[in-house]
Coordinates of C-alpha atoms in Angstrom, one line a residue:
X24 CA -0.1 -0.1 0.1
X25 CA 3.3 2.2 0.8
X26 CA 4.3 1.8 -2.2
X27 CA 1.5 2.4 -4.5
X28 CA 0.5 5.3 -2.5
X29 CA 3.6 7.3 -2.7
X30 CA 4.3 6.1 -6.5
X31 CA 0.3 8.0 -6.8
X32 CA 2.1 11.1 -4.9
X33 CA 5.0 11.7 -6.9
X34 CA 3.2 11.6 -10.0
X35 CA 0.5 14.1 -8.5
X36 CA 3.3 16.7 -7.7
X37 CA 5.5 16.1 -10.9
X38 CA 2.1 16.9 -12.3
X39 CA 1.4 20.5 -10.5
X40 CA 4.8 21.4 -10.2
X41 CA 5.0 21.4 -14.3
X42 CA 2.0 23.0 -14.1
X43 CA 3.7 25.7 -11.7
X44 CA 6.7 25.4 -14.0
X45 CA 4.6 26.4 -18.0
X46 CA 2.9 29.3 -15.7
X47 CA 5.0 32.1 -18.0
X48 CA 4.1 30.5 -20.9
X49 CA 0.3 31.0 -20.1
X50 CA 0.3 35.1 -19.8
X51 CA -1.2 35.4 -23.7
X52 CA -4.7 33.9 -24.9
X53 CA -2.1 32.5 -27.8
X54 CA 0.2 31.4 -25.3
X55 CA -2.6 29.7 -23.0
X56 CA -4.3 27.7 -25.6
X57 CA -2.1 27.1 -28.1
X58 CA 1.6 27.6 -26.2
X59 CA 3.0 30.3 -28.8
X60 CA 2.1 28.0 -31.8
X61 CA 5.6 26.6 -30.7
X62 CA 5.3 23.1 -30.0
X63 CA 8.3 20.4 -31.5
X64 CA 7.2 17.1 -32.7
X65 CA 7.9 14.9 -29.2
X66 CA 6.0 16.5 -27.4
X67 CA 2.7 17.4 -30.4
X68 CA 3.1 13.6 -30.8
X69 CA 2.6 12.5 -27.6
X70 CA -0.1 14.8 -26.6
X71 CA -1.8 13.5 -29.3
X72 CA -1.4 10.0 -28.4
X73 CA -2.4 10.7 -24.8
X74 CA -4.9 13.0 -25.5
X75 CA -6.1 9.8 -28.3
X76 CA -5.8 7.1 -25.6
X77 CA -7.1 7.1 -21.7
X78 CA -8.8 5.1 -19.6
X79 CA -11.4 4.7 -21.9
X80 CA -9.4 2.9 -23.7
X81 CA -7.1 0.9 -21.7
X82 CA -10.3 -0.2 -19.3
X83 CA -13.8 0.9 -21.1
X84 CA -13.0 -0.2 -25.0
X85 CA -9.9 -3.0 -24.2
X86 CA -12.0 -4.9 -21.8
X87 CA -15.2 -4.7 -24.0
X88 CA -13.8 -5.5 -27.3
X89 CA -11.4 -8.1 -25.8
X90 CA -14.2 -10.6 -24.6
X91 CA -15.8 -10.0 -27.6
X92 CA -14.0 -10.6 -30.5
X93 CA -10.9 -12.1 -29.0
X94 CA -7.5 -11.3 -29.8
X95 CA -9.0 -9.7 -33.0
X96 CA -9.2 -6.8 -30.8
X97 CA -6.0 -6.1 -31.8
X98 CA -7.0 -5.0 -35.3
X99 CA -8.6 -2.1 -33.7
X100 CA -5.1 -1.1 -32.0
X101 CA -3.2 -1.3 -35.5
X102 CA -5.9 1.1 -36.8
X103 CA -5.9 3.8 -34.4
X104 CA -2.2 3.5 -35.4
X105 CA -2.3 3.5 -39.1
X106 CA -5.4 5.3 -40.1
X107 CA -5.8 7.4 -36.6
X108 CA -2.3 8.4 -36.2
X109 CA 0.1 8.2 -38.9
X110 CA -2.9 9.0 -42.0
X111 CA -3.9 11.5 -39.6
X112 CA -0.6 13.3 -39.5
X113 CA 0.5 13.3 -42.7
X114 CA -2.8 13.8 -44.5
X115 CA -4.4 16.8 -42.5
X116 CA -1.0 18.1 -39.9
X117 CA 0.6 20.2 -43.3
X118 CA -2.6 21.6 -44.6
X119 CA -4.1 22.3 -41.0
X120 CA -1.0 23.9 -39.6
X121 CA -1.1 26.4 -42.5
X122 CA -4.2 27.0 -43.0
X123 CA -5.3 27.7 -39.6
X124 CA -1.6 30.3 -39.6
X125 CA -3.1 31.8 -42.4
X126 CA -6.4 32.0 -40.9
X127 CA -5.5 32.8 -37.3
X128 CA -7.8 30.5 -35.7
X129 CA -7.2 28.9 -32.4
X130 CA -9.6 26.7 -32.4
X131 CA -12.4 24.6 -35.0
X132 CA -15.4 26.8 -34.4
X133 CA -12.8 29.6 -35.2
X134 CA -11.6 28.0 -38.7
X135 CA -14.9 27.0 -39.8
X136 CA -16.2 30.7 -39.6
X137 CA -12.8 32.1 -41.1
X138 CA -12.8 29.7 -43.8
X139 CA -16.7 29.8 -44.4
X140 CA -17.0 33.6 -43.9
X141 CA -19.5 32.6 -41.3
X142 CA -20.1 33.6 -37.9
X143 CA -23.4 31.0 -37.6
X144 CA -21.1 28.1 -38.8
X145 CA -18.7 29.3 -36.0
X146 CA -21.3 29.7 -33.0
X147 CA -23.2 26.1 -34.3
X148 CA -19.6 24.1 -34.3
X149 CA -18.8 25.7 -30.8
X150 CA -22.6 25.0 -29.5
X151 CA -21.9 21.4 -30.7
X152 CA -18.5 21.6 -29.0
X153 CA -19.8 22.2 -25.7
X154 CA -22.5 19.8 -25.9
X155 CA -20.5 17.0 -26.9
X156 CA -17.4 17.0 -24.9
X157 CA -19.1 16.9 -21.8
X158 CA -20.3 13.4 -21.6
X159 CA -16.6 12.0 -23.0
X160 CA -15.1 14.3 -20.6
X161 CA -17.3 12.2 -17.8
X162 CA -16.3 9.0 -19.2
X163 CA -12.5 9.8 -18.5
X164 CA -13.2 9.4 -15.1
X165 CA -15.1 5.9 -14.2
X166 CA -12.4 3.5 -15.8
X167 CA -9.7 5.1 -13.4
X168 CA -11.7 5.1 -10.2
X169 CA -12.5 1.4 -10.8
X170 CA -8.9 1.0 -10.8
X171 CA -8.3 3.0 -7.6
X172 CA -10.9 1.2 -6.1
X173 CA -9.4 -2.3 -6.7
X174 CA -5.7 -1.1 -5.6
X175 CA -7.1 1.5 -2.3
X176 CA -10.2 0.3 -1.3
X177 CA -11.2 4.4 -1.8
X178 CA -14.8 5.1 -2.7
X179 CA -16.0 6.0 -6.2
X180 CA -16.5 9.8 -5.5
X181 CA -12.9 10.1 -3.6
X182 CA -11.1 8.9 -7.1
X183 CA -13.2 11.1 -8.9
X184 CA -13.0 14.3 -6.6
X185 CA -9.0 13.6 -6.6
X186 CA -8.5 13.6 -10.0
X187 CA -10.4 16.4 -11.0
X188 CA -8.4 19.3 -8.4
X189 CA -5.1 17.9 -9.1
X190 CA -5.9 18.5 -13.3
X191 CA -8.1 21.3 -12.5
X192 CA -4.4 23.2 -10.7
X193 CA -2.1 22.4 -13.4
X194 CA -4.2 23.1 -16.5
X195 CA -5.4 26.3 -15.2
X196 CA -1.9 27.4 -14.0
X197 CA -0.2 26.3 -16.5
X198 CA -2.6 26.5 -19.3
X199 CA -1.3 24.2 -22.9
X200 CA 2.3 24.4 -22.3
X201 CA 1.6 22.7 -18.7
X202 CA -0.9 20.5 -20.7
X203 CA 2.2 19.2 -23.6
X204 CA 4.8 18.9 -21.0
X205 CA 2.8 16.5 -18.5
X206 CA 1.6 14.5 -21.7
X207 CA 5.2 13.9 -22.8
X208 CA 5.6 12.6 -18.8
X209 CA 2.7 10.9 -18.9
X210 CA 3.5 9.1 -22.0
X211 CA 7.3 7.7 -21.1
X212 CA 4.8 6.2 -18.1
X213 CA 2.1 5.0 -20.4
X214 CA 4.5 3.3 -22.7
X215 CA 6.4 0.9 -20.1
X216 CA 3.6 0.4 -18.1
X217 CA 1.7 -1.4 -21.0
X218 CA 4.2 -3.8 -21.5
X219 CA 5.0 -4.8 -18.4
X220 CA 1.1 -5.6 -17.4
X221 CA 1.1 -7.4 -20.8
X222 CA 4.0 -9.5 -20.0
X223 CA 3.0 -9.8 -16.4
X224 CA -0.6 -11.4 -17.5
X225 CA 1.2 -13.5 -20.0
X226 CA 3.3 -15.1 -17.6
X227 CA 0.3 -15.2 -15.2
X228 CA -1.2 -17.8 -17.7
X229 CA 1.7 -19.9 -18.4
X230 CA 3.3 -18.0 -20.8
X231 CA 1.9 -17.0 -24.4
X232 CA 1.6 -20.0 -25.7
X233 CA -0.5 -21.9 -23.3
X234 CA -2.6 -18.7 -23.0
X235 CA -3.2 -19.0 -26.5
X236 CA -4.3 -22.8 -26.2
X237 CA -6.5 -21.8 -22.9
X238 CA -8.2 -19.0 -24.7
X239 CA -8.7 -21.5 -27.8
X240 CA -10.8 -23.8 -26.0
X241 CA -13.7 -20.8 -25.3
X242 CA -16.5 -20.7 -27.6
X243 CA -18.4 -17.6 -28.7
X244 CA -22.6 -16.8 -27.9
X245 CA -22.2 -14.9 -31.4
X246 CA -20.2 -17.9 -33.6
X247 CA -20.0 -21.4 -34.3
X248 CA -16.3 -21.3 -35.3
X249 CA -13.8 -22.9 -33.7
X250 CA -11.4 -21.0 -31.3
X251 CA -13.5 -18.1 -32.6
X252 CA -11.2 -16.0 -29.8
X253 CA -7.6 -16.7 -31.1
X254 CA -8.9 -16.2 -34.9
X255 CA -7.6 -13.8 -37.0
X256 CA -10.9 -11.9 -37.3
X257 CA -13.0 -12.9 -34.2
X258 CA -16.4 -14.0 -34.6
X259 CA -18.4 -10.5 -35.5
X260 CA -16.1 -9.2 -38.1
X261 CA -18.4 -6.4 -39.2
X262 CA -18.8 -4.9 -35.8
X263 CA -15.3 -5.1 -35.1
X264 CA -14.6 -3.2 -38.5
X265 CA -17.3 -0.5 -37.2
X266 CA -15.2 -0.4 -33.7
X267 CA -12.1 0.6 -35.9
X268 CA -13.5 3.1 -38.3
X269 CA -15.2 5.0 -34.9
X270 CA -11.6 4.6 -33.1
X271 CA -9.3 5.2 -35.9
X272 CA -11.3 8.1 -38.3
X273 CA -13.1 9.7 -35.4
X274 CA -9.6 11.5 -34.4
X275 CA -9.5 13.6 -37.6
X276 CA -12.9 15.5 -36.9
X277 CA -12.2 15.6 -32.8
X278 CA -11.5 19.2 -31.9
X279 CA -8.8 18.5 -29.4
X280 CA -7.2 16.2 -31.8
X281 CA -6.6 18.5 -34.4
X282 CA -5.5 21.7 -32.3
X283 CA -2.3 19.9 -31.6
X284 CA -1.6 20.2 -35.2
X285 CA -2.7 24.4 -34.8
X286 CA 0.5 24.1 -31.7
X287 CA 3.6 22.6 -33.5
X288 CA 5.8 25.0 -34.9
X289 CA 7.1 23.6 -38.3
X290 CA 6.1 21.7 -40.8
X291 CA 9.6 19.4 -41.2
X292 CA 8.5 18.8 -37.3
X293 CA 4.8 17.4 -38.4
X294 CA 6.7 14.8 -39.9
X295 CA 8.8 13.5 -37.0
X296 CA 5.6 13.6 -35.3
X297 CA 3.7 11.3 -37.7
X298 CA 6.5 8.5 -36.8
X299 CA 6.6 9.0 -32.8
X300 CA 3.1 9.3 -32.7
X301 CA 1.9 6.0 -34.9
X302 CA 5.1 4.3 -33.0
X303 CA 3.5 5.3 -29.6
X304 CA -0.5 4.0 -31.0
X305 CA 0.7 0.8 -31.8
X306 CA 2.6 -0.1 -28.7
X307 CA -0.4 1.6 -26.7
X308 CA -3.3 1.1 -28.2
X309 CA -2.2 -2.1 -29.8
X310 CA -1.2 -3.5 -26.4
X311 CA -4.3 -2.6 -24.6
X312 CA -6.3 -4.5 -27.5
X313 CA -3.9 -7.7 -27.1
X314 CA -4.1 -7.4 -23.1
X315 CA -8.3 -7.3 -23.1
X316 CA -8.3 -10.1 -26.0
X317 CA -7.5 -12.6 -22.9
X318 CA -10.3 -11.1 -20.0
X319 CA -12.0 -14.5 -21.0
X320 CA -9.5 -16.6 -18.8
X321 CA -10.8 -14.3 -15.9
X322 CA -14.3 -15.3 -16.9
X323 CA -15.3 -16.7 -13.5
X324 CA -14.1 -13.6 -12.1
X325 CA -15.3 -11.1 -13.7
X326 CA -18.4 -8.9 -12.2
X327 CA -21.8 -9.9 -14.1
X328 CA -24.8 -8.0 -14.2
X329 CA -28.3 -9.7 -13.2
X330 CA -28.7 -10.5 -16.6
X331 CA -25.6 -12.6 -17.0
X332 CA -23.8 -9.8 -19.4
X333 CA -20.3 -8.8 -18.0
X334 CA -19.5 -5.8 -16.5
X335 CA -17.3 -4.5 -19.3
X336 CA -14.9 -2.0 -17.1
X337 CA -14.7 -4.7 -14.7
X338 CA -12.7 -7.0 -17.1
X339 CA -9.3 -5.2 -17.1
X340 CA -9.5 -4.3 -13.4
X341 CA -10.2 -7.7 -12.4
X342 CA -7.1 -9.1 -14.6
X343 CA -5.2 -6.8 -12.8
X344 CA -6.0 -7.3 -9.0
X345 CA -3.5 -11.0 -9.7
X346 CA -0.8 -8.9 -10.1
X347 CA 2.1 -7.8 -7.7
X348 CA 1.7 -4.8 -5.5
X349 CA 4.4 -2.7 -7.3
X350 CA 2.8 -3.5 -10.9
X351 CA -0.4 -3.1 -9.5
X352 CA 0.9 0.6 -8.8
X353 CA 2.4 1.3 -11.9
X354 CA -0.7 0.2 -13.4
X355 CA -2.7 3.1 -11.4
X356 CA 0.4 5.3 -13.1
X357 CA -0.7 4.7 -16.2
X358 CA -4.2 4.4 -16.6
X359 CA -4.4 8.3 -14.1
X360 CA -1.4 9.6 -16.8
X361 CA -3.7 8.6 -19.6
X362 CA -7.1 10.0 -18.2
X363 CA -5.4 13.3 -16.8
X364 CA -3.9 14.3 -20.1
X365 CA -7.1 13.1 -21.8
X366 CA -9.3 15.4 -19.1
X367 CA -7.1 18.2 -19.7
X368 CA -7.7 18.2 -23.6
X369 CA -11.1 18.2 -23.3
X370 CA -11.2 20.8 -20.7
X371 CA -8.7 23.3 -22.5
X372 CA -10.3 22.8 -25.9
X373 CA -13.8 23.3 -24.5
X374 CA -13.3 26.2 -22.3
X375 CA -11.2 27.8 -25.1
X376 CA -14.2 27.5 -27.4
X377 CA -17.0 28.8 -25.5
X378 CA -14.8 31.8 -25.0
X379 CA -13.4 33.0 -27.9
X380 CA -16.4 31.7 -30.4
X381 CA -19.1 31.7 -28.2
X382 CA -18.6 34.6 -25.1
X383 CA -16.2 36.9 -27.3
X384 CA -17.9 39.2 -29.5
X385 CA -21.2 37.8 -29.1
X386 CA -22.5 37.4 -25.2
X387 CA -19.5 39.9 -24.4
X388 CA -18.6 42.4 -27.2
X389 CA -15.4 43.8 -26.5
X390 CA -13.2 41.7 -24.4
X391 CA -9.6 42.4 -23.3
X392 CA -7.1 39.6 -22.9
X393 CA -6.4 39.4 -19.7
X394 CA -10.5 39.1 -19.5
X395 CA -10.2 36.3 -21.9
X396 CA -7.5 34.6 -20.1
X397 CA -9.4 34.8 -16.8
X398 CA -12.6 33.4 -18.7
X399 CA -11.0 30.6 -19.8
X400 CA -9.7 29.5 -16.8
X401 CA -12.9 30.1 -14.5
X402 CA -14.7 27.4 -17.4
X403 CA -11.6 25.2 -17.1
X404 CA -12.7 24.7 -13.5
X405 CA -16.1 24.6 -14.4
X406 CA -16.1 21.8 -17.1
X407 CA -14.2 19.7 -14.5
X408 CA -16.9 20.3 -12.4
X409 CA -19.6 19.5 -14.2
X410 CA -18.2 16.6 -16.0
X411 CA -17.1 15.2 -12.4
X412 CA -20.6 15.6 -11.9
X413 CA -21.8 13.7 -14.5
X414 CA -19.3 11.0 -13.8
X415 CA -21.0 11.0 -9.9
X416 CA -24.5 10.7 -11.8
X417 CA -23.6 8.0 -14.5
X418 CA -22.3 6.1 -11.8
X419 CA -25.5 4.9 -10.3
X420 CA -27.4 5.3 -13.7
X421 CA -28.5 2.5 -15.9
X422 CA -25.1 3.8 -18.4
X423 CA -22.7 1.2 -16.9
X424 CA -20.4 1.1 -19.1
X425 CA -17.6 3.8 -20.5
X426 CA -17.5 2.6 -24.5
X427 CA -21.5 4.2 -24.5
X428 CA -20.9 7.9 -23.6
X429 CA -17.8 7.7 -25.8
X430 CA -19.1 6.7 -29.0
X431 CA -21.8 9.0 -28.7
X432 CA -19.8 11.7 -28.2
X433 CA -17.3 11.2 -31.0
X434 CA -20.2 10.0 -33.2
X435 CA -21.9 13.5 -32.8
X436 CA -18.4 15.2 -32.8
X437 CA -16.7 13.7 -35.8
X438 CA -20.1 13.1 -37.6
X439 CA -20.7 16.7 -37.3
X440 CA -17.2 17.7 -38.4
X441 CA -14.8 15.2 -40.4
X442 CA -16.3 16.0 -43.7
X443 CA -16.2 20.1 -43.2
X444 CA -13.1 20.5 -41.3
X445 CA -11.4 17.4 -44.0
X446 CA -12.7 19.2 -48.1
X447 CA -12.4 22.7 -46.1
X448 CA -8.6 21.8 -46.2
X449 CA -8.2 20.6 -49.7
X450 CA -11.4 22.4 -52.0
X451 CA -12.2 26.0 -52.5
X452 CA -15.4 24.7 -53.9
X453 CA -17.6 24.0 -50.3
X454 CA -20.4 25.2 -49.6
X455 CA -22.1 26.7 -46.8
X456 CA -24.9 24.6 -46.9
X457 CA -22.8 21.2 -47.2
X458 CA -21.5 22.3 -43.9
X459 CA -24.5 22.9 -42.2
X460 CA -25.9 19.7 -43.8
X461 CA -22.7 17.4 -42.2
X462 CA -23.9 19.2 -38.9
X463 CA -27.2 18.2 -38.7
X464 CA -26.8 14.8 -40.1
X465 CA -23.5 14.3 -37.9
X466 CA -25.7 15.2 -34.5
X467 CA -28.9 14.4 -35.5
X468 CA -27.9 10.9 -36.2
X469 CA -26.5 10.0 -33.2
X470 CA -28.6 11.7 -30.7
X471 CA -32.3 10.8 -32.9
X472 CA -30.7 6.8 -32.2
X473 CA -29.8 7.1 -28.9
X474 CA -33.1 9.0 -28.0
X475 CA -35.0 5.8 -30.0
X476 CA -33.1 3.6 -27.8
X477 CA -34.2 4.8 -24.9
X478 CA -38.0 5.0 -26.0
X479 CA -37.9 1.8 -28.1
X480 CA -35.7 0.3 -30.2
X481 CA -32.9 2.6 -32.1
X482 CA -32.7 2.5 -35.5
X483 CA -28.8 1.5 -35.5
X484 CA -28.3 -0.9 -32.8
X485 CA -24.9 -0.3 -32.1
X486 CA -24.4 3.5 -30.8
X487 CA -20.3 2.4 -32.1
X488 CA -21.6 1.3 -35.6
X489 CA -23.8 4.5 -35.6
X490 CA -20.8 6.9 -34.9
X491 CA -18.8 5.4 -37.6
X492 CA -21.5 5.8 -40.2
X493 CA -21.8 9.2 -38.8
X494 CA -18.2 9.6 -40.1
X495 CA -18.6 8.1 -43.6
X496 CA -21.8 10.4 -44.5
X497 CA -19.8 13.2 -43.7
X498 CA -17.0 12.7 -45.9
X499 CA -19.9 12.1 -48.7
X500 CA -22.2 14.6 -47.6
X501 CA -20.4 18.1 -48.5
X502 CA -18.7 17.4 -51.3
X503 CA -22.0 16.3 -52.9
X504 CA -24.0 19.1 -51.2
X505 CA -21.2 21.1 -53.0
X506 CA -22.4 20.1 -56.0
X507 CA -25.7 21.9 -56.2
X508 CA -25.1 25.1 -53.9
X509 CA -23.1 27.7 -53.6
X510 CA -19.2 27.3 -52.7
X511 CA -17.5 30.0 -51.0
X512 CA -14.6 31.1 -52.6
X513 CA -11.1 30.6 -51.0
X514 CA -7.7 29.6 -52.6
X515 CA -6.8 26.7 -50.5
X516 CA -3.2 27.6 -51.7
X517 CA -0.7 29.8 -50.2
X518 CA -2.0 32.7 -51.9
X519 CA 0.6 36.5 -52.6
X520 CA 0.8 39.3 -50.5
X521 CA -1.4 41.0 -52.8
X522 CA -3.6 38.6 -53.2
X523 CA -4.6 38.2 -49.3
X524 CA -4.8 41.3 -49.2
X525 CA -7.7 42.0 -51.8
X526 CA -9.3 38.8 -50.0
X527 CA -9.6 40.9 -46.5
X528 CA -11.0 43.7 -48.5
X529 CA -13.5 41.7 -50.3
X530 CA -14.1 40.0 -46.7
X531 CA -14.5 43.3 -45.2
X532 CA -17.2 44.4 -47.4
X533 CA -19.1 41.0 -47.3
X534 CA -19.1 41.6 -43.7
X535 CA -20.0 45.3 -44.4
X536 CA -22.8 44.1 -46.9
X537 CA -23.8 41.5 -43.9
X538 CA -24.3 44.5 -41.4
X539 CA -26.8 46.4 -43.6

């Protein structure tokens, strides 16, 4: 107990210390939100990876999909590394950095507002982020608290409040730079921790060969296949593909992920960051899902519902409960690292979006930089408190596993933003109507499907598959609607100096005409 407690206290002390150290970089809006747009490749890559993978992945998704698909769940981690990290950096990274610098955009709603010359789109995007990042933020607490309960016997409420307070301190004090520096430290812990845990779990089951042999003898409720949980694609390939699309393609349209490209300092740094981020994802995500694939070996110990179904969030904690105390301490710090890094990224994105895109210029017509900074800091506290409250309420509700909250949030956000953001970067023929259509379909499909599930039968049984469908539709709807509606003229290639002046003049004339 003393060893575990010391490891946690050291980790918390380092996190708060980094926040205090970075306070000098958070004295301006640009510094607080983007670290002055001068973050190097290693910190950017680790910030991307640690924001990507939290307790939602390690405890929620790895437990749930490892139980459903066995070793084939490793494909989800591979998809996260290739599609969600490598291709995201290669395709979006350079263009996002260049376009957001030209537009002077600090947030995703600001990008939509400037790129499509629409205040309405900017406000709508900010509202979507505000509404749908909160449930995702709340889901981050759950897996962490289960592990703390297993290791220390602490009540769920104490774990949630403790994590919220520590994250709040270093984000409020140090802003974006405190977040990315802590992400780098936390990322190293995650890399070392996941390798140590996999080795320990396999050793506890007689080694890799013996563990695979035992797993191959377990039948599947959904398939007549022999050895379904050690097969190449598992017992249910269509649903597995849905999870891969949701968790991999989703990063292309999530504001807290894309914002990492705004802040990186140079083009060459993006190339380096792509490789670092991919390796990180392969180890952390691939390792987490691979570990979850052996969850069925603990079927007689896993917590079950009254209906006889496993409580998915309990699978990974059950697997880890038999480890030595030192390794349990490492796991706790690993999941604490993943959760706090994701939580800090989410609340920073929410607070900056609400301040810069909704309050500034709409609720408060004129805000000084000092007022903007103060407002963002207050909102960080508010968002952390609200998400913690939701996590506490959710703990006693019918939504008993992490993946459901995350998939609804990811589906709505990426389903709304993925198409407009991608096509807005690469095409000058995209219309405002197409962006509005994507917003409506992405949010409408995911929330409508959720509501139908509450009152009867959902249109799409799995919220994960629903989110994946919303993302694909977003990519298709935007160019199709743009073909039959008026596009917003914009030069996606870097303009000449005179061309930029002329366009700015045209933009000012359009704004004056709208005011009239």
